[in-house]
Amino acid sequence: MSLPYLRPDLLQFTAYAPHPQGNDATPPPAAIDQLDTNECPYDLPPALKQRLAWQYQQEIAANRYPDGSHGELKRAIATYVQASSGLAGITAAHISVGNGSDELIRSLLIATCLGGEGAILVSQPTFSMYAILAQTLGIPVISLERQPETFELDLEAAERAMAQAEVPVRVVFMVHPNSPTGNALTPAELHWLRHLPETVLVVVDEAYFEFSQQTTGADALRRPNWLVLRTFSKALRLAAHRVGYALAQPPLIQTLEKLRLPYNLPSMSQAAARLALAHASELLAIVPQIQAERHRLIEGLRPYPQLRVWPSQANFIYARPSQPQGLNLDTLTHRLRQQGTHIRHTGGGLRITVGSPAENQRTLARLIPWLES
Ligand SMILES: *Cc1c(COP(=O)(O)O)cnc(C)c1O
């Protein structure tokens, strides 16, 4: 049914499906290994959940709006970034907090490109939300293919695309390390990004920073056209609470503050984020285990030449069939789903989240029979 008051360009979109469903009627298995959205495999420890429940009972007034300034949370984030990234200059004035980094991406698009002012540049395969959110705002997306061997951006093609763009490119979005391919930005890519004109905003999405330990935070402090995105949804185990943040110089941060909804972050989410930061070293103690398990998954798949597996700096691995016609990835992901292992078929390959040791064991046990023939 068409609704004649709607923008006609919205007709071509479908709502985002985080866990695309198979199309048969097989009932789902009782236990599911959710390895398709790159979350941490472990919930908050029970003692921290109890703390949070206690705070809800004793300290949070449900009838009152949340802290719309995010003051205490921003100061806690600044302390965490200083300590974990060695960025002494970061203060609350360098931080804006969003309802997930997705909200910040939308605010950035509104601030830079809305109303025909600009286009964005992304390099595929990459995080899908940049292009999805841009398109819902009528913002043109220039998509470049990454190099097939290394997943690096083709810098000459990027130069050309920017020079020829009908609408000027105002934002380049890069994930560091990239999802789904797991590669961090190279020195050549960083050099290119650092030499873009100041009319172009560089957004470096560091959602997987805690796993890679690589950051461009110093650039965000130094350069007016550089912004780093981070999230509590991955290593800090708070995907349920939707908290992301941006690091940039204060004038850009103030612009994001103008654009966001006044009470964008519920009191419980602010409390959960502050609690996670107060216990960051405890929560992040699992990072070495995830890194070791990542290695185990990669090594476990290495003997099977049908599948090519790339190194990864994040909490997932990425693999593609060595021969284009070699494996039917749709069928494979569907069968794994029937067995209870959810992985992501994206960008021409498989993105598999590193889970708990038991989950990873099942991933290998269910995947390897496909590779033995
Ligand atoms: C998971 C992820 C995020 C997190 O988004 P939130 O809205 O903060 O949950 C952001 N960027 C990338 C590249 C991701 O993979």
Short mmCIF file of C-alpha atoms and ligand atoms in Angstrom, two decimals:
data_model
loop_
_atom_site.label_atom_id
_atom_site.label_comp_id
_atom_site.label_asym_id
_atom_site.label_seq_id
_atom_site.Cartn_x
_atom_site.Cartn_y
_atom_site.Cartn_z
CA MET A 1 0.00 0.00 0.00
CA SER A 2 1.46 3.36 -0.92
CA LEU A 3 1.10 6.27 1.46
CA PRO A 4 0.95 9.36 -0.75
CA TYR A 5 2.32 11.75 1.89
CA LEU A 6 5.65 9.86 2.16
CA ARG A 7 8.91 10.76 0.43
CA PRO A 8 8.91 8.56 -2.69
CA ASP A 9 12.60 7.61 -2.25
CA LEU A 10 11.77 5.73 0.97
CA LEU A 11 9.76 3.13 -0.97
CA GLN A 12 12.92 1.36 -2.10
CA PHE A 13 14.23 0.64 1.43
CA THR A 14 13.48 -2.23 3.76
CA ALA A 15 13.84 -2.11 7.53
CA TYR A 16 17.21 -3.25 8.89
CA ALA A 17 17.23 -6.93 9.92
CA PRO A 18 20.10 -7.57 12.37
CA HIS A 19 19.67 -11.37 12.23
CA PRO A 20 18.40 -12.22 8.73
CA GLN A 21 16.13 -15.25 9.08
CA GLY A 22 16.33 -18.41 7.07
CA ASN A 23 13.30 -19.05 4.89
CA ASP A 24 12.24 -22.52 6.01
CA ALA A 25 9.98 -23.56 8.86
CA THR A 26 12.48 -25.67 10.83
CA PRO A 27 12.09 -24.80 14.50
CA PRO A 28 15.18 -23.08 15.93
CA PRO A 29 17.47 -25.26 18.07
CA ALA A 30 17.20 -24.80 21.82
CA ALA A 31 20.69 -23.39 22.32
CA ILE A 32 21.93 -20.71 19.97
CA ASP A 33 25.52 -19.55 19.54
CA GLN A 34 24.96 -15.96 18.54
CA LEU A 35 28.08 -15.29 16.52
CA ASP A 36 26.70 -12.91 13.89
CA THR A 37 26.75 -9.52 15.65
CA ASN A 38 30.25 -9.31 17.22
CA GLU A 39 29.10 -8.92 20.79
CA CYS A 40 31.15 -10.09 23.76
CA PRO A 41 30.18 -13.71 24.56
CA TYR A 42 29.93 -12.93 28.28
CA ASP A 43 27.21 -11.03 30.11
CA LEU A 44 28.10 -8.58 32.89
CA PRO A 45 29.28 -10.48 35.99
CA PRO A 46 26.36 -11.11 38.39
CA ALA A 47 27.81 -8.80 41.05
CA LEU A 48 27.78 -5.88 38.58
CA LYS A 49 24.25 -6.68 37.46
CA GLN A 50 23.19 -6.64 41.10
CA ARG A 51 24.89 -3.29 41.57
CA LEU A 52 22.96 -1.95 38.61
CA ALA A 53 19.66 -3.35 39.90
CA TRP A 54 20.40 -1.78 43.28
CA GLN A 55 21.07 1.57 41.61
CA TYR A 56 17.75 1.33 39.81
CA GLN A 57 15.95 0.65 43.09
CA GLN A 58 17.74 3.20 45.23
CA GLU A 59 19.15 5.96 43.07
CA ILE A 60 17.32 6.30 39.77
CA ALA A 61 13.99 8.10 39.88
CA ALA A 62 11.89 6.56 37.11
CA ASN A 63 9.63 9.63 36.96
CA ARG A 64 12.58 11.97 36.25
CA TYR A 65 14.24 12.60 32.91
CA PRO A 66 17.80 11.34 32.56
CA ASP A 67 20.81 13.63 32.89
CA GLY A 68 20.57 15.38 29.52
CA SER A 69 24.14 16.70 29.74
CA HIS A 70 25.75 13.24 30.30
CA GLY A 71 28.20 15.18 32.54
CA GLU A 72 29.39 12.39 34.84
CA LEU A 73 29.46 9.83 32.05
CA LYS A 74 31.55 12.11 29.84
CA ARG A 75 34.07 12.69 32.62
CA ALA A 76 34.29 8.93 33.18
CA ILE A 77 34.80 8.33 29.44
CA ALA A 78 37.52 11.00 29.34
CA THR A 79 39.36 9.25 32.19
CA TYR A 80 39.00 5.88 30.47
CA VAL A 81 40.26 7.21 27.13
CA GLN A 82 43.19 8.94 28.81
CA ALA A 83 44.19 5.75 30.59
CA SER A 84 43.51 3.23 27.82
CA SER A 85 44.68 5.26 24.84
CA GLY A 86 47.41 7.42 26.39
CA LEU A 87 45.61 10.62 25.35
CA ALA A 88 46.25 13.02 28.21
CA GLY A 89 44.51 15.93 26.48
CA ILE A 90 41.05 14.33 26.26
CA THR A 91 38.41 16.08 28.40
CA ALA A 92 34.62 15.94 28.63
CA ALA A 93 34.55 18.77 26.05
CA HIS A 94 36.02 16.38 23.48
CA ILE A 95 33.19 13.85 23.92
CA SER A 96 29.63 13.45 22.72
CA VAL A 97 27.54 10.45 23.77
CA GLY A 98 24.95 8.79 21.55
CA ASN A 99 22.27 6.12 21.77
CA GLY A 100 24.75 3.71 20.24
CA SER A 101 27.32 4.99 17.77
CA ASP A 102 24.54 4.62 15.19
CA GLU A 103 22.92 7.77 16.56
CA LEU A 104 26.21 9.64 16.27
CA ILE A 105 26.61 8.50 12.66
CA ARG A 106 23.17 9.92 11.86
CA SER A 107 24.00 13.22 13.61
CA LEU A 108 27.26 13.45 11.66
CA LEU A 109 25.39 12.94 8.39
CA ILE A 110 22.87 15.64 9.30
CA ALA A 111 25.69 17.99 10.31
CA THR A 112 27.66 17.57 7.11
CA CYS A 113 25.65 16.38 4.11
CA LEU A 114 21.90 16.86 4.55
CA GLY A 115 19.97 18.90 2.00
CA GLY A 116 22.28 18.34 -0.96
CA GLU A 117 25.35 19.73 0.85
CA GLY A 118 27.52 16.68 0.46
CA ALA A 119 28.15 13.01 -0.25
CA ILE A 120 29.92 10.36 1.81
CA LEU A 121 32.63 7.94 0.77
CA VAL A 122 32.80 4.35 2.04
CA SER A 123 34.92 1.38 1.00
CA GLN A 124 33.13 -1.95 0.64
CA PRO A 125 32.75 -4.30 2.27
CA THR A 126 32.34 -2.29 5.45
CA PHE A 127 29.86 -1.53 8.27
CA SER A 128 26.52 -1.13 6.53
CA MET A 129 25.02 1.62 8.70
CA TYR A 130 26.91 4.51 7.06
CA ALA A 131 25.28 3.89 3.68
CA ILE A 132 21.90 2.85 5.12
CA LEU A 133 21.57 5.96 7.28
CA ALA A 134 22.85 8.22 4.49
CA GLN A 135 20.30 6.86 2.03
CA THR A 136 17.38 7.37 4.41
CA LEU A 137 18.44 11.02 4.59
CA GLY A 138 18.73 11.35 0.80
CA ILE A 139 22.53 11.68 1.01
CA PRO A 140 24.54 10.28 -1.93
CA VAL A 141 26.95 7.43 -1.13
CA ILE A 142 30.12 6.83 -3.12
CA SER A 143 31.08 3.16 -2.64
CA LEU A 144 34.54 1.91 -3.56
CA GLU A 145 35.63 -1.71 -3.57
CA ARG A 146 38.51 -2.63 -1.28
CA GLN A 147 41.50 -4.42 -2.81
CA PRO A 148 40.59 -8.11 -2.96
CA GLU A 149 43.81 -9.42 -1.37
CA THR A 150 44.43 -6.98 1.47
CA PHE A 151 41.07 -5.20 1.87
CA GLU A 152 42.93 -1.90 1.72
CA LEU A 153 41.32 1.11 0.16
CA ASP A 154 42.45 1.77 -3.43
CA LEU A 155 43.80 5.26 -2.76
CA GLU A 156 44.07 6.26 -6.41
CA ALA A 157 40.50 5.21 -7.07
CA ALA A 158 39.43 7.17 -4.01
CA GLU A 159 41.24 10.29 -5.25
CA ARG A 160 39.57 9.91 -8.62
CA ALA A 161 36.13 9.35 -7.14
CA MET A 162 36.45 12.42 -4.96
CA ALA A 163 37.65 14.59 -7.84
CA GLN A 164 34.77 13.44 -10.07
CA ALA A 165 31.97 13.49 -7.49
CA GLU A 166 28.91 15.47 -8.60
CA VAL A 167 28.14 16.35 -5.01
CA PRO A 168 31.31 17.15 -3.02
CA VAL A 169 32.47 14.44 -0.60
CA ARG A 170 32.17 15.81 2.94
CA VAL A 171 32.82 12.66 4.98
CA VAL A 172 35.04 9.61 4.58
CA PHE A 173 34.00 6.76 6.89
CA MET A 174 36.65 4.16 7.77
CA VAL A 175 36.44 1.37 10.34
CA HIS A 176 39.70 0.65 12.23
CA PRO A 177 39.86 -2.37 12.22
CA ASN A 178 37.28 -2.82 9.47
CA SER A 179 34.14 -4.92 9.78
CA PRO A 180 33.68 -7.47 8.27
CA THR A 181 37.28 -7.91 7.06
CA GLY A 182 39.20 -7.39 10.33
CA ASN A 183 42.07 -5.31 8.90
CA ALA A 184 43.37 -2.18 10.60
CA LEU A 185 44.21 0.99 8.65
CA THR A 186 47.68 0.79 7.11
CA PRO A 187 50.31 3.57 7.33
CA ALA A 188 49.54 4.44 3.67
CA GLU A 189 45.81 4.72 4.34
CA LEU A 190 46.43 6.81 7.45
CA HIS A 191 48.79 9.06 5.52
CA TRP A 192 46.13 9.58 2.83
CA LEU A 193 43.41 10.32 5.41
CA ARG A 194 45.67 12.79 7.22
CA HIS A 195 46.26 14.69 3.99
CA LEU A 196 42.64 15.07 2.96
CA PRO A 197 41.57 18.71 2.68
CA GLU A 198 39.90 20.27 5.71
CA THR A 199 36.65 20.40 3.74
CA VAL A 200 36.41 16.63 4.29
CA LEU A 201 35.64 15.13 7.70
CA VAL A 202 37.47 11.88 8.47
CA VAL A 203 35.43 9.54 10.68
CA VAL A 204 37.42 6.62 12.09
CA ASP A 205 35.11 4.08 13.69
CA GLU A 206 37.06 2.30 16.43
CA ALA A 207 34.26 0.01 17.64
CA TYR A 208 36.85 -2.78 18.08
CA PHE A 209 39.56 -0.64 19.71
CA GLU A 210 39.76 -2.77 22.85
CA PHE A 211 40.63 -5.83 20.73
CA SER A 212 43.04 -4.08 18.34
CA GLN A 213 44.61 -1.59 20.79
CA GLN A 214 45.10 0.71 17.80
CA THR A 215 43.67 4.20 17.88
CA THR A 216 43.72 7.46 15.96
CA GLY A 217 42.60 9.40 19.03
CA ALA A 218 45.66 11.67 18.80
CA ASP A 219 44.45 12.80 15.36
CA ALA A 220 41.03 13.62 16.81
CA LEU A 221 42.72 15.86 19.38
CA ARG A 222 44.97 17.55 16.82
CA ARG A 223 42.88 17.88 13.66
CA PRO A 224 39.64 19.84 13.27
CA ASN A 225 38.41 17.44 10.56
CA TRP A 226 38.89 14.14 12.42
CA LEU A 227 36.43 12.25 14.62
CA VAL A 228 36.79 8.89 16.36
CA LEU A 229 33.72 6.76 17.12
CA ARG A 230 33.75 4.23 19.94
CA THR A 231 31.08 2.03 21.50
CA PHE A 232 30.20 0.17 24.71
CA SER A 233 28.49 -2.54 22.62
CA LYS A 234 31.49 -4.79 21.98
CA ALA A 235 34.35 -5.34 24.47
CA LEU A 236 32.56 -3.48 27.29
CA ARG A 237 29.59 -5.90 27.10
CA LEU A 238 26.77 -3.34 27.03
CA ALA A 239 25.10 -3.90 23.64
CA ALA A 240 21.71 -4.02 25.42
CA HIS A 241 22.19 -0.48 26.71
CA ARG A 242 23.01 1.33 23.45
CA VAL A 243 25.90 3.64 24.36
CA GLY A 244 28.42 5.03 21.89
CA TYR A 245 30.67 8.06 21.96
CA ALA A 246 32.56 10.40 19.67
CA LEU A 247 35.99 11.96 20.27
CA ALA A 248 36.77 15.19 18.44
CA GLN A 249 37.76 18.80 18.96
CA PRO A 250 35.21 20.82 20.97
CA PRO A 251 33.68 22.83 18.08
CA LEU A 252 32.65 19.66 16.23
CA ILE A 253 31.44 18.08 19.49
CA GLN A 254 29.29 21.16 20.19
CA THR A 255 27.67 20.74 16.78
CA LEU A 256 26.79 17.11 17.55
CA GLU A 257 25.35 18.25 20.87
CA LYS A 258 23.08 20.70 19.04
CA LEU A 259 21.73 17.95 16.81
CA ARG A 260 21.03 15.16 19.25
CA LEU A 261 17.72 14.60 21.01
CA PRO A 262 17.79 16.21 24.48
CA TYR A 263 17.32 12.97 26.47
CA ASN A 264 18.89 10.53 24.05
CA LEU A 265 20.37 8.22 26.68
CA PRO A 266 18.17 6.58 29.37
CA SER A 267 19.26 6.81 33.01
CA MET A 268 19.81 3.05 33.18
CA SER A 269 22.13 3.15 30.18
CA GLN A 270 24.13 6.01 31.66
CA ALA A 271 24.41 4.12 34.95
CA ALA A 272 25.42 0.91 33.17
CA ALA A 273 28.10 2.71 31.15
CA ARG A 274 29.55 4.38 34.26
CA LEU A 275 29.56 1.06 36.08
CA ALA A 276 31.32 -0.65 33.17
CA LEU A 277 34.01 2.04 33.14
CA ALA A 278 34.48 1.82 36.91
CA HIS A 279 35.13 -1.91 36.39
CA ALA A 280 36.81 -1.67 33.00
CA SER A 281 39.91 -3.66 33.91
CA GLU A 282 37.77 -6.52 35.23
CA LEU A 283 35.55 -6.53 32.13
CA LEU A 284 38.46 -6.22 29.72
CA ALA A 285 40.33 -9.09 31.34
CA ILE A 286 38.61 -11.35 28.77
CA VAL A 287 40.26 -9.57 25.83
CA PRO A 288 43.40 -11.79 25.84
CA GLN A 289 41.14 -14.86 25.87
CA ILE A 290 39.19 -13.56 22.87
CA GLN A 291 42.45 -12.85 21.04
CA ALA A 292 43.73 -16.36 21.80
CA GLU A 293 40.43 -17.89 20.68
CA ARG A 294 40.57 -15.82 17.49
CA HIS A 295 43.94 -17.40 16.82
CA ARG A 296 42.51 -20.86 17.53
CA LEU A 297 39.64 -20.35 15.06
CA ILE A 298 41.99 -19.12 12.34
CA GLU A 299 44.40 -21.99 12.90
CA GLY A 300 41.52 -24.47 13.05
CA LEU A 301 40.38 -23.42 9.57
CA ARG A 302 43.84 -23.06 8.04
CA PRO A 303 44.22 -26.74 6.93
CA TYR A 304 41.22 -26.37 4.59
CA PRO A 305 42.21 -24.69 1.33
CA GLN A 306 38.56 -24.35 0.21
CA LEU A 307 38.21 -21.43 2.58
CA ARG A 308 40.62 -18.54 2.78
CA VAL A 309 40.85 -16.95 6.23
CA TRP A 310 42.37 -13.52 6.80
CA PRO A 311 44.19 -12.23 9.89
CA SER A 312 41.99 -10.10 12.16
CA GLN A 313 42.56 -7.32 14.67
CA ALA A 314 39.00 -7.55 16.00
CA ASN A 315 36.77 -10.04 17.84
CA PHE A 316 35.66 -11.77 14.65
CA ILE A 317 37.29 -13.51 11.73
CA TYR A 318 36.59 -13.19 8.04
CA ALA A 319 36.81 -15.91 5.41
CA ARG A 320 35.95 -16.30 1.73
CA PRO A 321 35.79 -19.33 -0.56
CA SER A 322 39.11 -19.70 -2.39
CA GLN A 323 37.21 -20.44 -5.64
CA PRO A 324 34.30 -18.15 -6.52
CA GLN A 325 32.05 -21.17 -7.16
CA GLY A 326 33.60 -23.25 -4.39
CA LEU A 327 31.10 -23.10 -1.57
CA ASN A 328 27.49 -21.99 -1.42
CA LEU A 329 27.67 -19.59 1.50
CA ASP A 330 23.90 -19.09 1.64
CA THR A 331 23.31 -22.80 2.09
CA LEU A 332 26.22 -23.10 4.51
CA THR A 333 25.08 -20.27 6.82
CA HIS A 334 21.54 -21.62 6.66
CA ARG A 335 22.58 -25.15 7.69
CA LEU A 336 24.78 -23.81 10.49
CA ARG A 337 21.82 -21.78 11.68
CA GLN A 338 19.72 -24.95 11.81
CA GLN A 339 22.40 -26.48 14.03
CA GLY A 340 22.37 -23.42 16.29
CA THR A 341 25.44 -21.50 15.10
CA HIS A 342 24.55 -18.05 13.76
CA ILE A 343 27.23 -16.46 11.62
CA ARG A 344 27.04 -13.66 9.08
CA HIS A 345 27.21 -14.07 5.29
CA THR A 346 28.29 -10.61 4.15
CA GLY A 347 30.50 -8.91 1.60
CA GLY A 348 31.04 -12.15 -0.31
CA GLY A 349 32.37 -13.99 2.73
CA LEU A 350 31.67 -15.23 6.22
CA ARG A 351 32.08 -13.09 9.30
CA ILE A 352 32.29 -15.22 12.41
CA THR A 353 32.31 -13.66 15.87
CA VAL A 354 34.82 -15.11 18.33
CA GLY A 355 32.68 -16.58 21.10
CA SER A 356 33.41 -18.55 24.25
CA PRO A 357 35.80 -21.52 23.89
CA ALA A 358 32.82 -23.93 23.81
CA GLU A 359 31.06 -21.89 21.14
CA ASN A 360 34.20 -21.72 19.01
CA GLN A 361 34.63 -25.45 19.36
CA ARG A 362 31.12 -25.95 17.98
CA THR A 363 31.76 -23.43 15.20
CA LEU A 364 34.75 -25.45 14.01
CA ALA A 365 32.97 -28.79 14.42
CA ARG A 366 29.99 -27.59 12.35
CA LEU A 367 31.98 -25.72 9.71
CA ILE A 368 34.77 -28.17 8.97
CA PRO A 369 32.55 -30.90 7.40
CA TRP A 370 31.72 -28.37 4.66
CA LEU A 371 35.41 -27.95 3.89
CA GLU A 372 36.53 -31.57 3.83
CA SER A 373 35.04 -32.66 0.53
C1 LIG B 1 29.17 -2.92 16.26
C2 LIG B 1 29.64 -1.69 15.58
C3 LIG B 1 29.27 -0.43 16.05
C4 LIG B 1 28.45 -0.30 17.28
O1 LIG B 1 27.32 0.41 17.07
P1 LIG B 1 26.41 0.78 18.34
O2 LIG B 1 25.33 1.56 17.72
O3 LIG B 1 27.29 1.60 19.25
O4 LIG B 1 25.99 -0.50 18.99
C5 LIG B 1 29.74 0.68 15.38
N1 LIG B 1 30.55 0.56 14.31
C6 LIG B 1 30.92 -0.63 13.85
C7 LIG B 1 31.84 -0.72 12.70
C8 LIG B 1 30.48 -1.80 14.45
O5 LIG B 1 30.85 -2.98 13.98
#
